[in-house]
Short mmCIF file of C-alpha atoms in Angstrom, two decimals:
data_model
loop_
_atom_site.label_atom_id
_atom_site.label_comp_id
_atom_site.label_asym_id
_atom_site.label_seq_id
_atom_site.Cartn_x
_atom_site.Cartn_y
_atom_site.Cartn_z
CA UNK A 13 0.36 -0.22 0.07
CA UNK A 14 0.90 3.42 -0.89
CA UNK A 15 0.60 5.25 2.43
CA UNK A 16 1.96 9.50 2.06
CA UNK A 17 3.12 9.67 5.85
CA UNK A 18 3.75 13.61 5.60
CA UNK A 19 0.63 14.97 5.67
CA UNK A 20 0.32 17.35 3.19
CA UNK A 21 -0.98 20.58 3.71
CA UNK A 22 -3.47 22.12 1.08
CA UNK A 23 -3.55 26.55 0.00
CA UNK A 24 -5.05 28.05 -2.61
CA UNK A 25 -2.17 27.27 -5.24
CA UNK A 26 -2.60 29.55 -7.46
CA UNK A 27 -3.15 32.74 -4.68
CA UNK A 28 0.06 31.51 -3.38
CA UNK A 29 2.41 31.40 -6.27
CA UNK A 30 1.02 35.00 -7.87
CA UNK A 31 2.05 36.36 -4.08
CA UNK A 32 5.10 34.27 -4.73
CA UNK A 33 5.90 35.83 -8.49
CA UNK A 34 5.16 39.29 -7.56
CA UNK A 35 7.37 39.48 -3.87
CA UNK A 36 10.44 38.19 -6.79
CA UNK A 37 9.45 40.51 -9.31
CA UNK A 38 9.56 43.42 -7.00
CA UNK A 39 13.24 43.01 -5.45
CA UNK A 40 14.52 42.74 -8.52
CA UNK A 41 13.38 45.65 -10.12
CA UNK A 42 16.13 47.17 -9.13
CA UNK A 43 18.84 44.63 -9.05
CA UNK A 44 19.45 45.03 -5.82
CA UNK A 45 17.44 43.29 -2.73
CA UNK A 46 15.26 46.04 -0.69
CA UNK A 47 17.22 45.43 3.20
CA UNK A 48 21.40 45.66 1.17
CA UNK A 49 20.72 49.05 -1.00
CA UNK A 50 19.09 50.40 2.33
CA UNK A 51 22.26 48.90 4.85
CA UNK A 52 24.46 50.23 1.65
CA UNK A 53 23.38 54.32 1.71
CA UNK A 54 23.47 54.43 5.29
CA UNK A 55 26.95 54.08 6.73
CA UNK A 56 26.50 56.63 9.23
CA UNK A 57 23.67 55.25 11.26
CA UNK A 58 23.50 51.74 10.74
CA UNK A 59 25.72 48.67 11.21
CA UNK A 60 26.50 46.70 8.92
CA UNK A 61 24.99 43.34 9.30
CA UNK A 62 27.29 40.26 8.20
CA UNK A 63 27.40 36.37 7.90
CA UNK A 64 28.19 34.77 11.12
CA UNK A 65 31.88 33.43 11.44
CA UNK A 66 32.00 29.68 11.65
CA UNK A 67 29.22 28.44 8.87
CA UNK A 68 29.62 25.16 8.54
CA UNK A 69 31.87 23.94 5.93
CA UNK A 70 30.22 20.40 5.82
CA UNK A 71 27.20 18.96 8.05
CA UNK A 72 29.69 15.52 7.96
CA UNK A 73 30.43 15.55 11.62
CA UNK A 74 27.46 16.61 13.27
CA UNK A 75 25.90 13.65 10.75
CA UNK A 76 27.64 11.62 12.49
CA UNK A 77 27.11 11.86 15.86
CA UNK A 78 22.72 12.53 15.32
CA UNK A 79 22.47 9.50 13.16
CA UNK A 80 22.96 6.77 14.75
CA UNK A 81 20.17 7.70 17.12
CA UNK A 82 17.38 8.30 14.65
CA UNK A 83 15.41 5.13 12.95
CA UNK A 84 12.96 3.33 10.46
CA UNK A 85 9.45 2.69 11.47
CA UNK A 86 7.36 0.74 9.25
CA UNK A 87 4.13 -1.15 10.33
CA UNK A 88 1.74 -4.35 8.86
CA UNK A 89 -1.99 -3.19 9.10
CA UNK A 90 -4.73 -5.43 8.84
CA UNK A 91 -7.35 -3.02 6.24
CA UNK A 92 -10.96 -4.29 6.03
CA UNK A 93 -12.32 -4.37 2.49
CA UNK A 94 -15.48 -4.91 0.36
CA UNK A 95 -16.27 -8.26 0.46
CA UNK A 96 -17.54 -8.73 -2.85
CA UNK A 97 -16.51 -6.07 -5.01
CA UNK A 98 -20.14 -5.08 -6.49
CA UNK A 99 -19.38 -2.13 -8.35
CA UNK A 100 -23.31 -1.18 -7.67
CA UNK A 101 -22.92 -1.52 -3.98
CA UNK A 102 -24.35 1.43 -2.23
CA UNK A 103 -26.79 2.43 -5.49
CA UNK A 104 -30.48 1.20 -5.24
CA UNK A 105 -29.43 -1.55 -7.82
CA UNK A 106 -27.01 -2.92 -5.48
CA UNK A 107 -29.64 -5.83 -4.65
CA UNK A 108 -30.25 -6.31 -7.53
CA UNK A 109 -26.70 -8.79 -7.99
CA UNK A 110 -27.66 -11.09 -5.40
CA UNK A 111 -29.41 -14.07 -4.16
CA UNK A 112 -32.55 -13.39 -1.98
CA UNK A 113 -32.26 -14.77 1.36
CA UNK A 114 -28.40 -14.91 0.91
CA UNK A 115 -26.18 -14.53 3.97
CA UNK A 116 -24.19 -11.02 4.94
CA UNK A 117 -20.22 -12.49 4.08
CA UNK A 118 -17.82 -11.99 6.53
CA UNK A 119 -14.98 -8.82 6.16
CA UNK A 120 -12.16 -9.39 4.07
CA UNK A 121 -9.55 -7.97 5.31
CA UNK A 122 -6.05 -7.24 3.17
CA UNK A 123 -2.72 -6.16 4.52
CA UNK A 124 -1.20 -3.59 3.85
CA UNK A 125 1.76 -1.07 5.36
CA UNK A 126 3.21 2.57 6.22
CA UNK A 127 6.68 4.14 6.53
CA UNK A 128 8.37 6.47 7.74
CA UNK A 129 10.96 8.60 10.70
CA UNK A 130 11.10 8.33 14.21
CA UNK A 131 14.25 9.87 16.86
CA UNK A 132 15.52 7.89 20.28
CA UNK A 133 15.64 9.68 22.99
CA UNK A 134 16.89 7.81 26.03
CA UNK A 135 19.21 5.03 26.21
CA UNK A 136 16.30 2.55 27.52
CA UNK A 137 14.85 2.66 23.46
CA UNK A 138 11.82 5.11 24.38
CA UNK A 139 11.15 6.59 20.61
CA UNK A 140 9.18 9.66 19.69
CA UNK A 141 7.45 9.86 15.43
CA UNK A 142 4.30 11.73 14.70
CA UNK A 143 0.94 9.70 15.17
CA UNK A 144 -0.02 9.48 11.47
CA UNK A 145 3.01 7.06 11.01
CA UNK A 146 1.67 4.08 13.33
CA UNK A 147 -1.85 4.69 13.44
CA UNK A 148 -4.27 2.46 11.12
CA UNK A 149 -5.37 3.27 7.91
CA UNK A 150 -8.84 3.80 7.53
CA UNK A 151 -10.67 0.78 8.68
CA UNK A 152 -7.33 -0.90 9.86
CA UNK A 153 -5.73 -1.75 12.83
CA UNK A 154 -2.21 -1.63 13.16
CA UNK A 155 -0.70 -5.53 13.92
CA UNK A 156 3.18 -5.46 14.19
CA UNK A 157 5.54 -1.98 14.41
CA UNK A 158 9.31 -2.80 13.13
CA UNK A 159 12.23 -0.30 14.33
CA UNK A 160 15.32 -0.53 12.17
CA UNK A 161 18.57 0.88 13.24
CA UNK A 162 20.91 2.54 10.63
CA UNK A 163 22.87 0.11 10.79
CA UNK A 164 20.22 -2.45 9.13
CA UNK A 165 19.42 -3.91 13.04
CA UNK A 166 15.06 -4.01 13.38
CA UNK A 167 13.56 -4.49 16.67
CA UNK A 168 9.75 -4.19 17.74
CA UNK A 169 8.26 -2.14 18.92
CA UNK A 170 5.78 -1.33 21.87
CA UNK A 171 3.12 1.44 21.06
CA UNK A 172 3.92 3.46 24.86
CA UNK A 173 1.00 6.39 23.75
CA UNK A 174 -0.38 8.03 21.06
CA UNK A 175 -1.83 11.67 20.96
CA UNK A 176 -3.61 12.86 17.26
CA UNK A 177 -4.51 16.02 18.35
CA UNK A 178 -0.57 16.94 18.20
CA UNK A 179 0.08 14.13 15.98
CA UNK A 180 2.71 12.79 18.46
CA UNK A 181 3.48 9.21 19.50
CA UNK A 182 6.02 7.56 22.10
CA UNK A 183 7.12 3.79 21.04
CA UNK A 184 9.73 1.29 23.02
CA UNK A 185 11.78 -1.18 21.42
CA UNK A 186 14.50 -2.59 23.99
CA UNK A 187 17.67 -4.73 23.81
CA UNK A 188 20.64 -5.30 26.57
CA UNK A 189 23.30 -2.80 25.23
CA UNK A 190 21.87 0.78 25.83
CA UNK A 191 20.66 2.60 22.61
CA UNK A 192 22.33 6.19 21.19
CA UNK A 193 19.84 8.60 21.72
CA UNK A 194 19.19 12.88 20.96
CA UNK A 195 17.03 15.33 23.38
CA UNK A 196 14.57 18.12 23.12
CA UNK A 197 16.35 21.62 22.26
CA UNK A 198 14.90 24.84 22.96
CA UNK A 199 12.35 25.46 19.57
CA UNK A 200 11.31 28.91 20.78
CA UNK A 201 15.27 30.54 20.62
CA UNK A 202 15.05 29.36 16.49
CA UNK A 203 15.40 32.49 14.06
CA UNK A 204 14.85 32.75 10.35
CA UNK A 205 17.91 31.88 9.22
CA UNK A 206 19.24 29.54 11.47
CA UNK A 207 20.87 26.65 9.89
CA UNK A 208 19.16 22.93 10.12
CA UNK A 209 19.88 19.69 10.05
CA UNK A 210 16.63 16.81 8.96
CA UNK A 211 17.19 12.75 9.04
CA UNK A 212 14.62 11.08 8.12
CA UNK A 213 13.36 8.12 5.85
CA UNK A 214 11.65 9.97 2.65
CA UNK A 215 10.70 7.59 -0.02
CA UNK A 216 11.50 4.38 2.22
CA UNK A 217 15.39 5.27 1.24
CA UNK A 218 16.58 4.89 4.95
CA UNK A 219 18.69 7.80 6.49
CA UNK A 220 19.15 10.96 4.84
CA UNK A 221 20.13 14.09 5.12
CA UNK A 222 18.86 17.06 4.72
CA UNK A 223 20.18 20.75 5.12
CA UNK A 224 18.30 24.51 5.15
CA UNK A 225 18.09 26.80 7.41
CA UNK A 226 14.73 28.37 9.56
CA UNK A 227 12.54 30.02 6.73
CA UNK A 228 9.66 30.99 9.57
CA UNK A 229 8.77 30.39 13.11
CA UNK A 230 4.74 29.67 14.43
CA UNK A 231 3.85 29.23 10.84
CA UNK A 232 0.00 29.11 10.93
CA UNK A 233 -0.68 27.55 8.03
CA UNK A 234 -4.70 27.75 8.10
CA UNK A 235 -5.59 24.28 8.67
CA UNK A 236 -6.71 25.14 12.14
CA UNK A 237 -6.68 23.06 15.82
CA UNK A 238 -4.84 23.94 19.27
CA UNK A 239 -1.14 23.06 17.48
CA UNK A 240 -1.12 24.78 13.73
CA UNK A 241 1.99 25.92 15.32
CA UNK A 242 4.90 25.40 12.90
CA UNK A 243 8.50 26.00 12.25
CA UNK A 244 9.16 26.39 8.84
CA UNK A 245 12.32 24.91 6.67
CA UNK A 246 13.21 24.79 3.35
CA UNK A 247 15.11 21.86 4.58
CA UNK A 248 14.82 19.02 2.00
CA UNK A 249 11.74 16.92 3.43
CA UNK A 250 9.46 14.11 1.19
CA UNK A 251 7.34 11.58 1.96
CA UNK A 252 8.52 9.60 4.39
CA UNK A 253 10.78 11.85 6.47
CA UNK A 254 7.21 12.23 8.92
CA UNK A 255 8.56 11.61 12.73
CA UNK A 256 12.15 12.51 11.71
CA UNK A 257 14.20 14.55 13.90
CA UNK A 258 14.64 18.43 12.67
CA UNK A 259 17.86 19.33 14.26
CA UNK A 260 19.99 22.67 15.14
CA UNK A 261 23.66 23.03 15.03
CA UNK A 262 24.09 22.08 18.50
CA UNK A 263 22.81 18.38 17.31
CA UNK A 264 19.75 19.18 19.70
CA UNK A 265 16.40 18.39 18.06
CA UNK A 266 14.53 21.38 17.72
CA UNK A 267 11.66 20.35 15.59
CA UNK A 268 9.58 17.10 14.63
CA UNK A 269 9.35 16.97 9.93
CA UNK A 270 5.07 16.65 10.15
CA UNK A 271 4.09 18.38 7.07
CA UNK A 272 4.70 19.56 3.55
CA UNK A 273 3.55 22.24 1.40
CA UNK A 274 3.98 20.52 -1.77
CA UNK A 275 1.82 20.75 -5.26
CA UNK A 276 3.53 17.80 -6.07
CA UNK A 277 3.37 15.63 -3.95
CA UNK A 278 7.60 15.77 -3.17
CA UNK A 279 9.74 18.97 -1.58
CA UNK A 280 9.39 22.04 -3.01
CA UNK A 281 11.40 24.11 -0.04
CA UNK A 282 8.81 24.23 1.84
CA UNK A 283 8.10 21.01 5.21
CA UNK A 284 6.88 22.09 8.16
CA UNK A 285 7.89 21.03 11.97
CA UNK A 286 6.25 20.59 15.53
CA UNK A 287 8.01 23.28 17.65
CA UNK A 288 10.14 21.20 20.24
CA UNK A 289 8.83 23.83 22.92
CA UNK A 290 4.89 22.00 22.22
CA UNK A 291 6.44 18.47 21.66
CA UNK A 292 8.76 18.48 24.77
CA UNK A 293 5.82 17.54 26.98
CA UNK A 294 3.97 15.36 25.44
CA UNK A 295 5.93 13.61 24.86
CA UNK A 296 6.69 13.19 28.73
CA UNK A 297 3.58 12.52 29.43
CA UNK A 298 3.12 9.63 27.19
CA UNK A 299 5.68 8.14 27.99
CA UNK A 300 5.40 8.71 31.72
CA UNK A 301 1.85 7.76 31.03
CA UNK A 302 -0.10 10.45 32.14
CA UNK A 303 -3.59 11.50 30.67
CA UNK A 304 -2.92 14.44 28.57
CA UNK A 305 -4.98 16.75 29.18
CA UNK A 306 -6.57 20.54 27.03
CA UNK A 307 -8.11 23.57 27.97
CA UNK A 308 -11.47 23.71 26.50
CA UNK A 309 -14.09 26.56 26.00
CA UNK A 310 -16.92 25.52 23.52
CA UNK A 311 -16.22 28.05 21.08
CA UNK A 312 -16.43 28.29 17.43
CA UNK A 313 -13.87 30.69 16.29
CA UNK A 314 -12.18 32.52 12.99
CA UNK A 315 -9.50 35.09 12.61
CA UNK A 316 -10.28 38.89 12.27
CA UNK A 317 -9.41 39.30 8.52
CA UNK A 318 -9.01 43.34 7.19
CA UNK A 319 -12.70 42.43 6.32
CA UNK A 320 -14.17 41.92 9.44
CA UNK A 321 -12.47 44.56 10.63
CA UNK A 322 -13.53 46.87 8.46
CA UNK A 323 -16.78 45.80 8.95
CA UNK A 324 -15.84 46.85 12.77
CA UNK A 325 -14.51 50.08 12.55
CA UNK A 326 -11.32 48.38 14.36
CA UNK A 327 -8.15 50.02 13.35
CA UNK A 328 -5.72 47.10 12.97
CA UNK A 329 -6.70 43.22 12.95
CA UNK A 330 -7.03 41.75 16.91
CA UNK A 331 -7.68 38.69 17.83
CA UNK A 332 -10.67 36.55 16.47
CA UNK A 333 -14.14 36.58 16.97
CA UNK A 334 -16.59 33.89 18.11
CA UNK A 335 -18.85 32.38 15.30
CA UNK A 336 -21.02 30.06 17.87
CA UNK A 337 -20.66 29.01 21.39
CA UNK A 338 -21.73 25.71 22.16
CA UNK A 339 -24.14 25.87 25.55
CA UNK A 340 -23.18 24.63 28.96
CA UNK A 341 -19.78 25.03 28.07
CA UNK A 342 -17.77 27.35 29.87
CA UNK A 343 -17.36 29.98 27.37
CA UNK A 344 -21.75 30.12 28.01
CA UNK A 345 -21.40 29.69 32.22
CA UNK A 346 -19.09 33.05 31.24
CA UNK A 347 -21.30 35.14 29.50
CA UNK A 348 -18.81 34.80 25.94
CA UNK A 349 -21.66 35.77 23.25
CA UNK A 350 -21.25 34.92 19.88
CA UNK A 351 -20.11 38.09 17.73
CA UNK A 352 -17.74 38.95 20.51
CA UNK A 353 -13.77 39.62 19.35
CA UNK A 354 -11.79 37.69 21.82
CA UNK A 355 -7.86 40.27 22.46
CA UNK A 356 -6.49 38.33 25.82
CA UNK A 357 -6.47 35.11 27.18
CA UNK A 358 -5.27 34.45 30.44
CA UNK A 359 -3.51 38.21 30.25
CA UNK A 360 -1.82 36.88 26.78
CA UNK A 361 -2.44 38.52 23.68
CA UNK A 362 -4.57 36.41 21.00
CA UNK A 363 -2.75 36.71 17.25
CA UNK A 364 -1.78 34.59 14.29
CA UNK A 365 0.81 33.93 16.05
CA UNK A 366 -0.25 32.97 19.48
CA UNK A 367 -4.02 31.26 18.42
CA UNK A 368 -7.04 31.00 20.95
CA UNK A 369 -7.14 27.84 20.71
CA UNK A 370 -3.34 27.75 21.59
CA UNK A 371 -3.53 29.24 24.37
CA UNK A 372 -6.32 27.67 25.96
CA UNK A 373 -5.66 24.50 25.53
CA UNK A 374 -2.68 24.84 27.22
CA UNK A 375 -4.37 25.88 30.39
CA UNK A 376 -5.55 23.44 33.25
CA UNK A 377 -8.56 22.49 33.26
CA UNK A 378 -10.67 23.59 35.78
CA UNK A 379 -8.76 26.94 36.09
CA UNK A 380 -10.41 30.40 36.52
CA UNK A 381 -9.03 32.95 33.58
CA UNK A 382 -9.59 36.38 32.42
CA UNK A 383 -10.84 37.32 28.79
CA UNK A 384 -10.47 40.19 27.23
CA UNK A 385 -12.83 41.05 24.56
CA UNK A 386 -15.11 43.31 22.39
CA UNK A 387 -18.61 43.75 22.62
CA UNK A 388 -21.07 46.27 20.49
CA UNK A 389 -17.54 48.45 20.57
CA UNK A 390 -17.45 48.27 24.45
CA UNK A 391 -14.25 46.70 26.25
CA UNK A 392 -15.44 43.49 28.44
CA UNK A 393 -14.15 41.83 30.59
CA UNK A 394 -15.16 37.99 31.69
CA UNK A 395 -13.62 35.18 34.13
CA UNK A 396 -13.89 32.08 32.48
CA UNK A 397 -13.85 28.28 34.09
CA UNK A 398 -12.18 27.18 31.79
CA UNK A 399 -12.93 23.15 30.79
CA UNK A 400 -11.66 19.52 29.72
CA UNK A 401 -11.90 19.23 26.07
CA UNK A 402 -14.03 16.51 24.78
CA UNK A 403 -12.87 13.68 22.42
CA UNK A 404 -12.46 14.14 19.22
CA UNK A 405 -15.39 11.59 19.21
CA UNK A 406 -17.51 13.43 20.76
CA UNK A 407 -16.81 16.71 19.06
CA UNK A 408 -17.89 15.60 15.90
CA UNK A 409 -21.28 14.30 17.66
CA UNK A 410 -21.95 18.35 18.61
CA UNK A 411 -21.79 19.14 15.01
CA UNK A 412 -25.09 20.42 13.68
CA UNK A 413 -26.91 18.22 11.11
CA UNK A 414 -30.55 18.45 9.88
CA UNK A 415 -30.24 15.22 7.01
CA UNK A 416 -34.26 14.84 6.74
CA UNK A 417 -34.00 18.67 6.00
CA UNK A 418 -36.23 19.42 2.33
CA UNK A 419 -34.98 20.76 -0.38
CA UNK A 420 -36.47 25.04 -0.33
CA UNK A 421 -39.05 25.63 -2.62
CA UNK A 422 -38.58 28.93 -5.95
CA UNK A 423 -38.69 32.02 -3.88
CA UNK A 424 -39.08 35.23 -5.25
CA UNK A 425 -36.95 38.23 -3.55
CA UNK A 426 -37.57 41.37 -3.05
CA UNK A 427 -36.83 44.73 -5.02
CA UNK A 428 -34.23 47.21 -2.88
CA UNK A 429 -32.36 49.54 -4.58
CA UNK A 430 -29.54 49.79 -1.78
CA UNK A 431 -29.02 46.33 -0.85
CA UNK A 432 -28.39 45.68 -4.56
CA UNK A 433 -26.04 47.85 -5.15
CA UNK A 434 -23.45 47.64 -1.64
CA UNK A 435 -24.60 43.94 -1.62
CA UNK A 436 -25.02 42.67 -4.47
CA UNK A 437 -27.84 40.87 -2.71
CA UNK A 438 -31.11 40.42 -3.01
CA UNK A 439 -33.31 39.26 -0.15
CA UNK A 440 -36.64 38.76 1.27
CA UNK A 441 -37.71 37.97 4.31
CA UNK A 442 -38.43 35.34 6.22
CA UNK A 443 -41.86 33.62 6.92
CA UNK A 444 -42.81 30.69 8.98
CA UNK A 445 -43.17 28.03 5.88
CA UNK A 446 -39.93 29.58 4.11
CA UNK A 447 -38.22 28.62 7.27
CA UNK A 448 -39.61 24.70 7.46
CA UNK A 449 -37.95 24.42 3.91
CA UNK A 450 -34.70 25.73 4.73
CA UNK A 451 -34.69 23.10 8.71
CA UNK A 452 -34.67 25.97 11.26
CA UNK A 453 -37.77 27.45 13.57
CA UNK A 454 -40.32 29.01 11.99
CA UNK A 455 -40.40 31.60 14.30
CA UNK A 456 -36.83 32.66 13.28
CA UNK A 457 -36.46 36.36 12.38
CA UNK A 458 -34.09 37.23 9.72
CA UNK A 459 -33.69 37.60 5.89
CA UNK A 460 -33.72 35.09 2.79
CA UNK A 461 -31.59 35.63 -0.16
CA UNK A 462 -32.73 35.15 -2.59
CA UNK A 463 -30.52 35.85 -5.47
CA UNK A 464 -26.61 36.89 -5.61
CA UNK A 465 -24.87 37.83 -7.87
CA UNK A 466 -21.88 36.48 -9.00
CA UNK A 467 -19.46 39.54 -9.51
CA UNK A 468 -20.26 41.29 -5.55
CA UNK A 469 -18.23 40.29 -2.59
CA UNK A 470 -20.89 38.41 -1.14
CA UNK A 471 -20.37 35.86 -3.30
CA UNK A 472 -16.93 36.10 -2.97
CA UNK A 473 -17.31 34.94 0.56
CA UNK A 474 -19.38 32.17 -0.20
CA UNK A 475 -22.80 33.41 0.58
CA UNK A 476 -25.79 31.88 -1.43
CA UNK A 477 -29.33 31.15 -2.05
CA UNK A 478 -31.10 29.78 0.79
CA UNK A 479 -28.62 31.47 3.22
CA UNK A 480 -30.27 33.54 5.89
CA UNK A 481 -29.01 36.89 7.31
CA UNK A 482 -29.96 36.93 11.03
CA UNK A 483 -27.76 40.02 12.17
CA UNK A 484 -26.00 42.88 9.95
CA UNK A 485 -23.53 45.15 12.07
CA UNK A 486 -25.27 42.73 15.31
CA UNK A 487 -28.32 43.74 14.39
CA UNK A 488 -31.35 41.84 14.14
CA UNK A 489 -32.88 42.31 10.59
CA UNK A 490 -36.97 41.66 10.17
CA UNK A 491 -36.90 43.31 6.85
CA UNK A 492 -35.20 44.05 3.86
CA UNK A 493 -35.13 48.17 5.58
CA UNK A 494 -33.56 47.53 8.32
CA UNK A 495 -30.92 45.89 6.69
CA UNK A 496 -30.88 48.73 4.20
CA UNK A 497 -30.97 51.22 7.27
CA UNK A 498 -27.97 49.59 8.80
CA UNK A 499 -25.92 49.13 4.83
CA UNK A 500 -26.59 53.12 5.08
CA UNK A 501 -25.12 53.81 8.78
CA UNK A 502 -22.32 51.72 7.29
CA UNK A 503 -21.71 53.85 4.75
CA UNK A 504 -22.17 57.27 6.41
CA UNK A 505 -19.86 56.01 9.28
CA UNK A 506 -17.18 55.87 6.26
CA UNK A 507 -17.24 51.74 6.68
CA UNK A 508 -15.69 49.34 3.64
CA UNK A 509 -18.00 46.15 5.06
CA UNK A 510 -20.62 44.65 7.06
CA UNK A 511 -20.43 41.95 9.18
CA UNK A 512 -23.14 39.93 8.61
CA UNK A 513 -24.19 36.95 10.80
CA UNK A 514 -24.96 33.85 8.12
CA UNK A 515 -27.68 30.80 9.26
CA UNK A 516 -26.99 28.15 6.56
CA UNK A 517 -28.94 24.92 6.46
CA UNK A 518 -26.96 22.06 9.23
CA UNK A 519 -24.79 24.33 10.10
CA UNK A 520 -24.26 26.98 13.14
CA UNK A 521 -24.96 30.47 12.41
CA UNK A 522 -21.43 32.40 11.54
CA UNK A 523 -20.33 35.59 11.28
CA UNK A 524 -19.49 37.18 7.10
CA UNK A 525 -18.11 40.27 5.93
CA UNK A 526 -19.51 41.48 3.74
CA UNK A 527 -17.44 44.29 1.46
CA UNK A 528 -19.72 46.96 -0.43
CA UNK A 529 -19.44 48.66 -3.45
#
């Protein structure tokens, strides 16, 4: 089985490529990098920055010391497959190809495998890797894990503990002699431009060494979650490098190679490693059998974008907006509401590099913390008793979904020149009949989107026919006149966007900033 051990991070490639090309064109326009030009022309006020002496001529000595502790990891898996291979399975025609009274066949299985990397952190044989390297694929179970040393010696490994949320796992191998091992370093001291070395098992080739620099620290990839916080490097990382170490020049592990950005599936010089400062405490708990408890507020959040800031009249990007609040959870008990802009958690700023999810996850459940937020333009401070994060399965069960909702009937939108010209929308008031068609309570108040101008910002943001506008700039809208008044007021205040709260069938209500035109 061909497994992809390095998790691909998905991006909008066309947008990313355009930005990269644009940046290159600007820096080459004068023939000199902008920073170098300034330094050259301002000798009297700016000290010259020169490369530090001692840049390595070779990584061979460092590699010779570290490589014995880096291992290859392979798994043998038993994967359940469809028994009869009926091409019409799951369709209304499936039963036509079976005999009446035929008993259901026993499930069939096939063998699969995965390959990855890891590193030994103690003389008695504890090994660190990624959880996805040793996790079963789909409907399967891992039957055997093998750790292979650089000299080819193989050991059967025991799974000590896994943590899917951080994508970390700890294994144990045993022998009479002590194992070579490496140690975690201080990733908080890493800076863009620092040399790093990655050692691992790309494409199953065995011990492979690549070098590069730290491209960025605390990179947020947009994938969400408490641990979307990586060291970015241009050291070549490929499939099979997952779980392998990223070393600094002192031979300390400052990251665990985890994911790549790759339109092609191979290395394009953008790899991501879990920082050691995040990984080391989790690894220690897994190693010692201590339960990992994470803080939890029970809210859905979204970063404050430029459009969102414009719709709220905020001067700069700050904090994260609360999209939804789970009833009965800590945030709801403390009085946090949808639409609140959370600026600080436990006296720490909420930033793209230090997200609300990350801050809360690292607070012990049961701790009471201050939360600073903006509501209706006013600063507020609430005390919240942090709860314990539920399991991933429990979180999935909390998601709202209405599988029995019926398709909406034709809706005739009303005409309103201000709304249509400003937002690119035609809307009509929500009544009990339309509410039933859209799967919401009959007494829900709002405006139903009838049509969306495909050239509007609303269309670019994904607004579509059948969406319900509940509020605009935090004010309820029961009629088109209500929305028109809010749009007119926003224009008079020179705001460039309006913040709409949107309800869509089967989903929680969310806030969506729509630019005015």
